[in-house]
mmCIF file of C-alpha atoms and ligand atoms in Angstrom:
data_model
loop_
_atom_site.group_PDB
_atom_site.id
_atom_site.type_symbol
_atom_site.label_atom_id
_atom_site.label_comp_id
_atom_site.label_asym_id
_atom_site.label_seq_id
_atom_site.Cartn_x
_atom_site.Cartn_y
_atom_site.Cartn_z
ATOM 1 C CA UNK A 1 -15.334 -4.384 -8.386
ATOM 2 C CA UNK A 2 -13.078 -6.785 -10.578
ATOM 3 C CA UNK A 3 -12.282 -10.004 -9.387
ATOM 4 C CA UNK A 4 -9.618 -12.662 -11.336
ATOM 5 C CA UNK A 5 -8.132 -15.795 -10.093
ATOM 6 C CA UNK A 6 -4.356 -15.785 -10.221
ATOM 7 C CA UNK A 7 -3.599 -18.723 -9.228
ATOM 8 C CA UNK A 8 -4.915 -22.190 -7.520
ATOM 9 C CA UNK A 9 -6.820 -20.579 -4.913
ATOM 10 C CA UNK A 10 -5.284 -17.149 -4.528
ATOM 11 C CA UNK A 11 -7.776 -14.100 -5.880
ATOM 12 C CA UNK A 12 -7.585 -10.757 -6.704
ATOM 13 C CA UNK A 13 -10.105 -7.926 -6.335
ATOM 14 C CA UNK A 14 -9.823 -3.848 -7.539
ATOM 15 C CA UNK A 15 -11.856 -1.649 -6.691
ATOM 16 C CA UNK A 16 -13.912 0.258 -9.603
ATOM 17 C CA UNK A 17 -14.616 3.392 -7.510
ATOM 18 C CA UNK A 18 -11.427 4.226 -5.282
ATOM 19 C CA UNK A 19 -8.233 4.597 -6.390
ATOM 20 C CA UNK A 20 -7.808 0.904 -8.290
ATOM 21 C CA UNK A 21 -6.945 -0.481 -4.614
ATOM 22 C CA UNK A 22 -6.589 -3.876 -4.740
ATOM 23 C CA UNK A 23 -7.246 -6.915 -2.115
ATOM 24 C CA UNK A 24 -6.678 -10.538 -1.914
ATOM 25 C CA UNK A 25 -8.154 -13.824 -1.093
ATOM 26 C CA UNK A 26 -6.367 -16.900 -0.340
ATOM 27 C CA UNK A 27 -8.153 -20.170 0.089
ATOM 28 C CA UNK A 28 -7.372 -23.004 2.046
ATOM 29 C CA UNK A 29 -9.828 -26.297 2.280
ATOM 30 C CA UNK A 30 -11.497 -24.970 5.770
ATOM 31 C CA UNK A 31 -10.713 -21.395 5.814
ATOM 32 C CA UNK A 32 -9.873 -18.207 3.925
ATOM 33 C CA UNK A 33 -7.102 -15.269 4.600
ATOM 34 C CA UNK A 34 -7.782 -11.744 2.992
ATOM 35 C CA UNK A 35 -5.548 -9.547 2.514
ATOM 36 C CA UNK A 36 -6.515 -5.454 2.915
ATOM 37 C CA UNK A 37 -10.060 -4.538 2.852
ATOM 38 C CA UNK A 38 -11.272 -1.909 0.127
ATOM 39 C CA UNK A 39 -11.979 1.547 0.664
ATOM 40 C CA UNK A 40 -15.729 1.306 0.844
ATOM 41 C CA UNK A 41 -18.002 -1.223 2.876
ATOM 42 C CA UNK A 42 -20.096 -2.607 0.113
ATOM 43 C CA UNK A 43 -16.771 -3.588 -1.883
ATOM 44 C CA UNK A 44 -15.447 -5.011 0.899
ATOM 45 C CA UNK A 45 -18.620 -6.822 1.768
ATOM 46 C CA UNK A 46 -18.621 -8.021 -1.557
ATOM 47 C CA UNK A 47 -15.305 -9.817 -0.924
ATOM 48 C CA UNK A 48 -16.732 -11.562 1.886
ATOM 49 C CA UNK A 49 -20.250 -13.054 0.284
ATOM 50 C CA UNK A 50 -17.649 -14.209 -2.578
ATOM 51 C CA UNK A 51 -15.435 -16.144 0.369
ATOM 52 C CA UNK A 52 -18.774 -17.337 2.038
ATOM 53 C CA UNK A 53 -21.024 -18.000 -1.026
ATOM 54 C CA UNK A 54 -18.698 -18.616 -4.086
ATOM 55 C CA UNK A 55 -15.878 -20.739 -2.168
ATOM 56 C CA UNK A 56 -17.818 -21.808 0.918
ATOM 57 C CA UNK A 57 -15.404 -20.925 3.184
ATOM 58 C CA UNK A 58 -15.247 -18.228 6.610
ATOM 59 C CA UNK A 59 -12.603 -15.886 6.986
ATOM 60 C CA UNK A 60 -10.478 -16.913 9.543
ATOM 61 C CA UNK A 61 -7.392 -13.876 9.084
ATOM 62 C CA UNK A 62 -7.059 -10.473 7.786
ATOM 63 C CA UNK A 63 -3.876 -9.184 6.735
ATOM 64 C CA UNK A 64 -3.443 -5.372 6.818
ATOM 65 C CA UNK A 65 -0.254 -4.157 4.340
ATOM 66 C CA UNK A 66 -0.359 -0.937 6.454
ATOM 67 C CA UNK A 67 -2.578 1.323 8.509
ATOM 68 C CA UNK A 68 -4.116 3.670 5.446
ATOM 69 C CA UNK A 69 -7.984 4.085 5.568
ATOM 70 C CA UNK A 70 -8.575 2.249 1.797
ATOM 71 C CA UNK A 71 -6.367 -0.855 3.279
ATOM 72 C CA UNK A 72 -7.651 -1.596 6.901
ATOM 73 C CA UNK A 73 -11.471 0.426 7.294
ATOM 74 C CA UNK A 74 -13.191 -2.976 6.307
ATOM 75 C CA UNK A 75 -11.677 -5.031 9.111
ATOM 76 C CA UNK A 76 -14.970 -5.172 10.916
ATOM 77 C CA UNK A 77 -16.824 -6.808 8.307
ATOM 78 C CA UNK A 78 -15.058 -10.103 9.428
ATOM 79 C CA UNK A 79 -15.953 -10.129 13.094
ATOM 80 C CA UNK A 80 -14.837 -13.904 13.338
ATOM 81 C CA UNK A 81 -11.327 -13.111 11.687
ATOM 82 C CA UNK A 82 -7.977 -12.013 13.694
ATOM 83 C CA UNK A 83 -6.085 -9.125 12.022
ATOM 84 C CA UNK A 84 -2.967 -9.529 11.467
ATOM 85 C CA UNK A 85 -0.227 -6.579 10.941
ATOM 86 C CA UNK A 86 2.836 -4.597 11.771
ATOM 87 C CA UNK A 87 2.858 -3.080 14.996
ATOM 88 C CA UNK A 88 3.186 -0.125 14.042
ATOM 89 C CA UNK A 89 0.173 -0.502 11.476
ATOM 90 C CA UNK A 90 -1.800 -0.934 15.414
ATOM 91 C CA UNK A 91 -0.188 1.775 16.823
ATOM 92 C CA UNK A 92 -1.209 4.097 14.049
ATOM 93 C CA UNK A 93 -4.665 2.932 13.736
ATOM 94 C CA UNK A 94 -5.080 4.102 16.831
ATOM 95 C CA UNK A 95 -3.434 7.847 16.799
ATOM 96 C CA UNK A 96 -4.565 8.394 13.383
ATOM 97 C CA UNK A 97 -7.298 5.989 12.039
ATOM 98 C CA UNK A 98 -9.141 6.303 14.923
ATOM 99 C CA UNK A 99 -9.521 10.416 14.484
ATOM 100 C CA UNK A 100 -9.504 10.230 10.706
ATOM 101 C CA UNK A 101 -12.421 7.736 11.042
ATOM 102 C CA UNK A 102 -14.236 10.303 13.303
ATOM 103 C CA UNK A 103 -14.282 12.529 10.519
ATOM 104 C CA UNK A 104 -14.989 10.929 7.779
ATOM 105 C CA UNK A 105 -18.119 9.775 9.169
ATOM 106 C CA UNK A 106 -19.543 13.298 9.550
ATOM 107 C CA UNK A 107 -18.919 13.844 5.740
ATOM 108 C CA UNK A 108 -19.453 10.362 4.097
ATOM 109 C CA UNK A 109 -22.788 8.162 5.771
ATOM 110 C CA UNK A 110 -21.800 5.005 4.355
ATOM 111 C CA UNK A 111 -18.796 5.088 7.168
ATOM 112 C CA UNK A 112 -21.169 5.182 9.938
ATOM 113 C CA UNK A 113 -21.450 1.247 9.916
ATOM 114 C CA UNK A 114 -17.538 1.616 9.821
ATOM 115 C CA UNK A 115 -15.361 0.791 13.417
ATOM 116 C CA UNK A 116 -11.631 0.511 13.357
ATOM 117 C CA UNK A 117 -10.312 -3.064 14.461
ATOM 118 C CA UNK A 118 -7.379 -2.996 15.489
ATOM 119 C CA UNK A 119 -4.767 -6.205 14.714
ATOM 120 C CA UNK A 120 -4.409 -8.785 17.117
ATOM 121 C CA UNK A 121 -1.615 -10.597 16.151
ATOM 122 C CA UNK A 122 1.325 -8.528 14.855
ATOM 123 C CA UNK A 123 5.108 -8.428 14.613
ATOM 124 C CA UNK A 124 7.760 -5.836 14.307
ATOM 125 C CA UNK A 125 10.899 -7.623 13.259
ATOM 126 C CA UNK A 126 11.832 -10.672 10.492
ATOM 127 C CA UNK A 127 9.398 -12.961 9.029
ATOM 128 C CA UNK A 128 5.713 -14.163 10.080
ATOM 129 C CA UNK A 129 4.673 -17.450 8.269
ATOM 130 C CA UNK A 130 1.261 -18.286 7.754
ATOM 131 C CA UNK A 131 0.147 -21.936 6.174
ATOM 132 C CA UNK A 132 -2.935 -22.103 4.697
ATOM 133 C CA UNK A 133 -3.513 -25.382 3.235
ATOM 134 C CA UNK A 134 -0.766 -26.327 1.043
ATOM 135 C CA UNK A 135 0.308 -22.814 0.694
ATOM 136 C CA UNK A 136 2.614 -20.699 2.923
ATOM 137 C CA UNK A 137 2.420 -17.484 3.324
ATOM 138 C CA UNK A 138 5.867 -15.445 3.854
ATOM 139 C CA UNK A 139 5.020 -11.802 5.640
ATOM 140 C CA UNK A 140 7.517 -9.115 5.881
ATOM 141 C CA UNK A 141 8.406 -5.501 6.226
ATOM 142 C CA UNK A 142 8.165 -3.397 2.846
ATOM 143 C CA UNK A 143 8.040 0.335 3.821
ATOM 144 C CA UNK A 144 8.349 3.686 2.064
ATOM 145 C CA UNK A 145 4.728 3.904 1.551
ATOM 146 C CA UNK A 146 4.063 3.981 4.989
ATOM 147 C CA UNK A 147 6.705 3.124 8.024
ATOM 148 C CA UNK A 148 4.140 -0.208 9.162
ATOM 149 C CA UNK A 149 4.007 -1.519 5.216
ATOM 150 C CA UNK A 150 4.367 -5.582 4.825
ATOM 151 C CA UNK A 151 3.796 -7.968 1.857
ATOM 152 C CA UNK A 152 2.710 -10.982 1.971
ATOM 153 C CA UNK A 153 4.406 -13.873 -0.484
ATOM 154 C CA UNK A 154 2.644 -16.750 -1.468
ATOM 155 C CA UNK A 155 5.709 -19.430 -1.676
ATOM 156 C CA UNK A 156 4.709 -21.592 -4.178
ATOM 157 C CA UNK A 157 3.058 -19.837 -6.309
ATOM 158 C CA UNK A 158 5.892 -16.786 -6.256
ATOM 159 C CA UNK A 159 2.406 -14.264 -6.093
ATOM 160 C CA UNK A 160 3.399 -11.283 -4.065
ATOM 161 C CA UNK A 161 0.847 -9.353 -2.565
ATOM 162 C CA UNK A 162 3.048 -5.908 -1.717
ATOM 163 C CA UNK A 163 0.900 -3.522 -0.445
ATOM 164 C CA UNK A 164 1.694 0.108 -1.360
ATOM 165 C CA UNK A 165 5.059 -0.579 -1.301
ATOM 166 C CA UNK A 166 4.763 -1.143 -5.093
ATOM 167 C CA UNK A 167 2.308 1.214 -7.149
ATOM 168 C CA UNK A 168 2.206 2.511 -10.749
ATOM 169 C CA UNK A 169 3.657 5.905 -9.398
ATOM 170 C CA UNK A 170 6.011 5.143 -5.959
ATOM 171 C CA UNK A 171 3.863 7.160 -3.317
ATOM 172 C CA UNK A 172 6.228 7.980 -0.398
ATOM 173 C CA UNK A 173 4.416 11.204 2.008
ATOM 174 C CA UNK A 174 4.055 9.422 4.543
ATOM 175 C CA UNK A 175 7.150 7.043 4.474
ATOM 176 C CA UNK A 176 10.614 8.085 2.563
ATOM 177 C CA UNK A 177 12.397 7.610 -0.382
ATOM 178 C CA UNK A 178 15.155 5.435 0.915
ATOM 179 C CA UNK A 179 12.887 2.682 2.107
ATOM 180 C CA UNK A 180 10.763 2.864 -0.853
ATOM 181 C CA UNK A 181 13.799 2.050 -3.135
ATOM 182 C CA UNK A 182 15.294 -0.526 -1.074
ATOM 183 C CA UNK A 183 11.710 -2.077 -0.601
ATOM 184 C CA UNK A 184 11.287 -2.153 -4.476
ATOM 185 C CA UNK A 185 14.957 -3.114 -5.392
ATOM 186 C CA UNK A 186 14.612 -6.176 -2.891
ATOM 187 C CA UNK A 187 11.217 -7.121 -4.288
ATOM 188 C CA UNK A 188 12.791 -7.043 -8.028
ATOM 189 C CA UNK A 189 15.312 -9.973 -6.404
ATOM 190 C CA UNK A 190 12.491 -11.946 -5.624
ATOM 191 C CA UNK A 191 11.949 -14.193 -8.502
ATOM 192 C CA UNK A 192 8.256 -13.484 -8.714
ATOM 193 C CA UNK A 193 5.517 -14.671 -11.352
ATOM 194 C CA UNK A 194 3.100 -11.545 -10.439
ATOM 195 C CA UNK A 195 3.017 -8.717 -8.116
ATOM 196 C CA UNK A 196 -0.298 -7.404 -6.730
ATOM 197 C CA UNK A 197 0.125 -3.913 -6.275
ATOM 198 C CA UNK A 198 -1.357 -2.081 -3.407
ATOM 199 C CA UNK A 199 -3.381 0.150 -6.281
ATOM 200 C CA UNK A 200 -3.950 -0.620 -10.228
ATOM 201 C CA UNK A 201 -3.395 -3.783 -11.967
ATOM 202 C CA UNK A 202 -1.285 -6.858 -11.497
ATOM 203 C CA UNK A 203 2.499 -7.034 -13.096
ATOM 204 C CA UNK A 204 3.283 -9.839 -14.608
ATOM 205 C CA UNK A 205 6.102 -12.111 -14.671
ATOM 206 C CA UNK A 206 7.272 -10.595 -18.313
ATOM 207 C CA UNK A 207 6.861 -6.903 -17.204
ATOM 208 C CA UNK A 208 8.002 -7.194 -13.708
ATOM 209 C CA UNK A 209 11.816 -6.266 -14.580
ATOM 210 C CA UNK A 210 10.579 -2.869 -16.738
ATOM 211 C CA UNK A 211 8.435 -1.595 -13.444
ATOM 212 C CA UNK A 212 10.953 -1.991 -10.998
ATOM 213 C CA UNK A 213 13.223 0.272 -13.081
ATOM 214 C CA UNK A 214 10.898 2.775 -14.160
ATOM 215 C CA UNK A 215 9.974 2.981 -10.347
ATOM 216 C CA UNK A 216 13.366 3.183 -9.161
ATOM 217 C CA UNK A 217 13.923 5.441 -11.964
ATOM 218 C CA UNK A 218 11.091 8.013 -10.963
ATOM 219 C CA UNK A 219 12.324 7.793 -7.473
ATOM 220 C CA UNK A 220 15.738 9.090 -8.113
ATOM 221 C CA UNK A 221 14.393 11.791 -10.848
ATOM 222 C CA UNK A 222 11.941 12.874 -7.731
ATOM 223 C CA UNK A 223 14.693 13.328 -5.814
ATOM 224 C CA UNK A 224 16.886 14.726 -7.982
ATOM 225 C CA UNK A 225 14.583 17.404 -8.689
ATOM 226 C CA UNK A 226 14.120 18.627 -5.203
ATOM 227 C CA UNK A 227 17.365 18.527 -4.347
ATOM 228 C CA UNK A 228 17.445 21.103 -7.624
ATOM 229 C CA UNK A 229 14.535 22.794 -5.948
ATOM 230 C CA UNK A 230 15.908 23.363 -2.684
ATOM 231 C CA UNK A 231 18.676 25.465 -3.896
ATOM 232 C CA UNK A 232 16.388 27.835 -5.712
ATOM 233 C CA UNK A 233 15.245 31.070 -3.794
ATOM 234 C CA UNK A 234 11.669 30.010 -4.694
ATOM 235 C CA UNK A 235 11.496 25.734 -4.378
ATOM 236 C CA UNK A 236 8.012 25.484 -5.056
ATOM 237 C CA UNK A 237 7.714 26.917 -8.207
ATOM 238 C CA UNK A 238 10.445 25.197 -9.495
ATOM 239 C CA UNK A 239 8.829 22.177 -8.395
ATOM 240 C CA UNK A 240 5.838 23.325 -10.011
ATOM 241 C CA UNK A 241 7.493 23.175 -13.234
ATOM 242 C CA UNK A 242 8.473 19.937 -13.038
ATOM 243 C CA UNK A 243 5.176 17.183 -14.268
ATOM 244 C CA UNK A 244 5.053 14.107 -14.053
ATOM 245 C CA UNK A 245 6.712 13.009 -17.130
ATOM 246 C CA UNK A 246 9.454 14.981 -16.574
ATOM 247 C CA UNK A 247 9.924 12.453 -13.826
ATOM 248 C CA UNK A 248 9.529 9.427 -16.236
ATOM 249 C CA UNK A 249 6.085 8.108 -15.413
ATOM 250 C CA UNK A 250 2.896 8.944 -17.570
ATOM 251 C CA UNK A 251 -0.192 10.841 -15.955
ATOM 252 C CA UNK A 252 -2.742 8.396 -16.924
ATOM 253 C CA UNK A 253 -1.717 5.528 -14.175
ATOM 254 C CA UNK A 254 -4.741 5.374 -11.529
ATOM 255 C CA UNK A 255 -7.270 6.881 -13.813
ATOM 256 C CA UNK A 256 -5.406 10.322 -13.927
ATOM 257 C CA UNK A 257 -4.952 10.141 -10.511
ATOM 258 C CA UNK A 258 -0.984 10.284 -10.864
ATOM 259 C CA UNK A 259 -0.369 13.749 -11.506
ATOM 260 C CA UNK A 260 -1.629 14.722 -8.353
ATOM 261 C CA UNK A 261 0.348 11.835 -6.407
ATOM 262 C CA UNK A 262 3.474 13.159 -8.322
ATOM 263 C CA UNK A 263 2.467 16.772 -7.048
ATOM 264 C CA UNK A 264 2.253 14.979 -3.261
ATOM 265 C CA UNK A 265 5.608 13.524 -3.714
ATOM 266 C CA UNK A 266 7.552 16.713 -4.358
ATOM 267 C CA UNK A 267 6.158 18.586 -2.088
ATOM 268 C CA UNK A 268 6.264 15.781 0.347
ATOM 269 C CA UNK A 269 9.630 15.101 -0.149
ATOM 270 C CA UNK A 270 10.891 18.748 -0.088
ATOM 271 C CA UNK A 271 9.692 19.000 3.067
ATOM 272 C CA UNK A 272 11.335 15.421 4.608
ATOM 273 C CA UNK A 273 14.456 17.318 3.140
ATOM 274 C CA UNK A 274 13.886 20.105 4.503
ATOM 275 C CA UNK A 275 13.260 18.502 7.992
ATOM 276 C CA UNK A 276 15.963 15.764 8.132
ATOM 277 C CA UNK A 277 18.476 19.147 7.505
ATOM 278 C CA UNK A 278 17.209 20.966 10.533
ATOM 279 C CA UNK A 279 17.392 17.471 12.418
ATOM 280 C CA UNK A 280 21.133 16.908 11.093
ATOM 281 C CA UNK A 281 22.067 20.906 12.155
ATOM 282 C CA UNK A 282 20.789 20.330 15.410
ATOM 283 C CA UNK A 283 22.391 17.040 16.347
ATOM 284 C CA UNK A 284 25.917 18.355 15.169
ATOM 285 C CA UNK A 285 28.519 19.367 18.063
ATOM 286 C CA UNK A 286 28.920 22.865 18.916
HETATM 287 ZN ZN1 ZN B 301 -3.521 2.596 -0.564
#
């Protein structure tokens, strides 16, 4: 696992073995805050012996961006700490975590000492503020990833933590393209110094401007494409055709994991296209 300060008291961790996801530590002078847990229990144990032997400090609140496994799976390796999310990140922890969890555990033994916590404290519209020392903590909606994603700004230091909201490739399956874009556009207005991404490595203050467009840029060639795709007798193989740089982004973001994400995407979105149609047909007057 990485770990690098960013700024007074605010840390950053990536994991080396899933996905680059990425968590976050901030400090205060009696207690800590983390923000998302890593995909695996020893990373995410290792987070907590650097809060409780490195810094000195308990953890007193997790943060989950959103309800995906590699995000929220580590909550109950902080036992003392309240969870905080969305309420829909709760609400899907429980129809989908909760199953997913059972599963897992029959295939991968280190997720036996895994339980799903769900949040305790959790919001569904506006703001949450959370002070920690001399630092606040602004949490807010940020979906497209997922319909529950937040991101959590630290004020003074203009650090935001964004969940999946913000990747190297925009993953939207299981959110939509829409809220991705506006999510991304309105973090681009933010005035930030860095942005954590939910997965790879932290943008900084000179490269911010670049990723936003080259996000919002793959979004709308993504889109573009299907729309392409769905007038075509056969959609999938013209989708097939169409790689990942065709889109504008390079295959090598997330250790060649992007290509595959890209491949989600369009078939992902085809089908939200597909769906919202039939939904549109049938809501129309007779
Ligand atoms: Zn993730």
């Amino acid at each position: 696992m990485h770990r690098e300060r960013v700024s007074e008291n605010v840390f950053w961790f990536q994991s080396e073995v899933y996905a680059q996801v990425t968590a976050g530590v901030i400090a205060g002078p009696q207690w800590a805050v983390v923000i998302d847990t890593l995909a695996l229990p020893e990373e995410t144990i290792a987070i907590r012996e650097f809060v409780e032997h490195e810094l000195n400090l308990q953890v007193r609140y997790v943060i989950n961006t959103h309800y995906h496994a590699d995000h929220t799976w580590g909550n109950c390796f902080f036992p003392g700490a309240t969870v905080i999310a969305h309420s829909l990140c709760r609400q899907l922890l429980i129809e989908r975590g909760v199953p997913s969890l059972e599963s897992m555990r029959k295939q991968n033994q280190a997720f036996r000492q895994v339980k799903i916590i769900l949040p305790q404290l959790t919001f569904s519209q506006g703001t949450m503020t959370l002070r920690v020392g001399k630092k606040n903590l602004t949490i807010s909606p940020a979906t497209g990833h997922s319909h529950d994603g937040i991101s959590v700004l630290v004020d003074e230091d203009r650090v935001l933590f964004a969940g999946d909201a913000f990747m190297p490739i925009p993953y939207l399956v299981d959110g939509n393209a829409e809220d991705i874009a506006a999510s991304i556009r309105r973090i681009g207005r933010m005035g930030l110094e860095n942005i954590i991404q939910g997965h790879g490595d932290i943008i900084l203050r000179g490269e911010i401007d670049a990723a936003i467009r080259e996000n919002l840029n793959y979004i709308a060639n993504i889109r573009k494409v299907v729309k392409t795709a769905k007038r075509r007798k056969y959609p999938q193989d013209y989708l097939d055709q169409m790689n990942i740089e065709s889109c504008g982004k390079s295959r090598v973001h997330l250790g060649g994991l992007a290509e595959e994400l890209h491949r989600r995407n369009l078939r992902g979105l085809l089908q939200q296209t597909i769906e919202e149609e039939k939904k549109e047909k049938a809501e129309k007057p007779k």
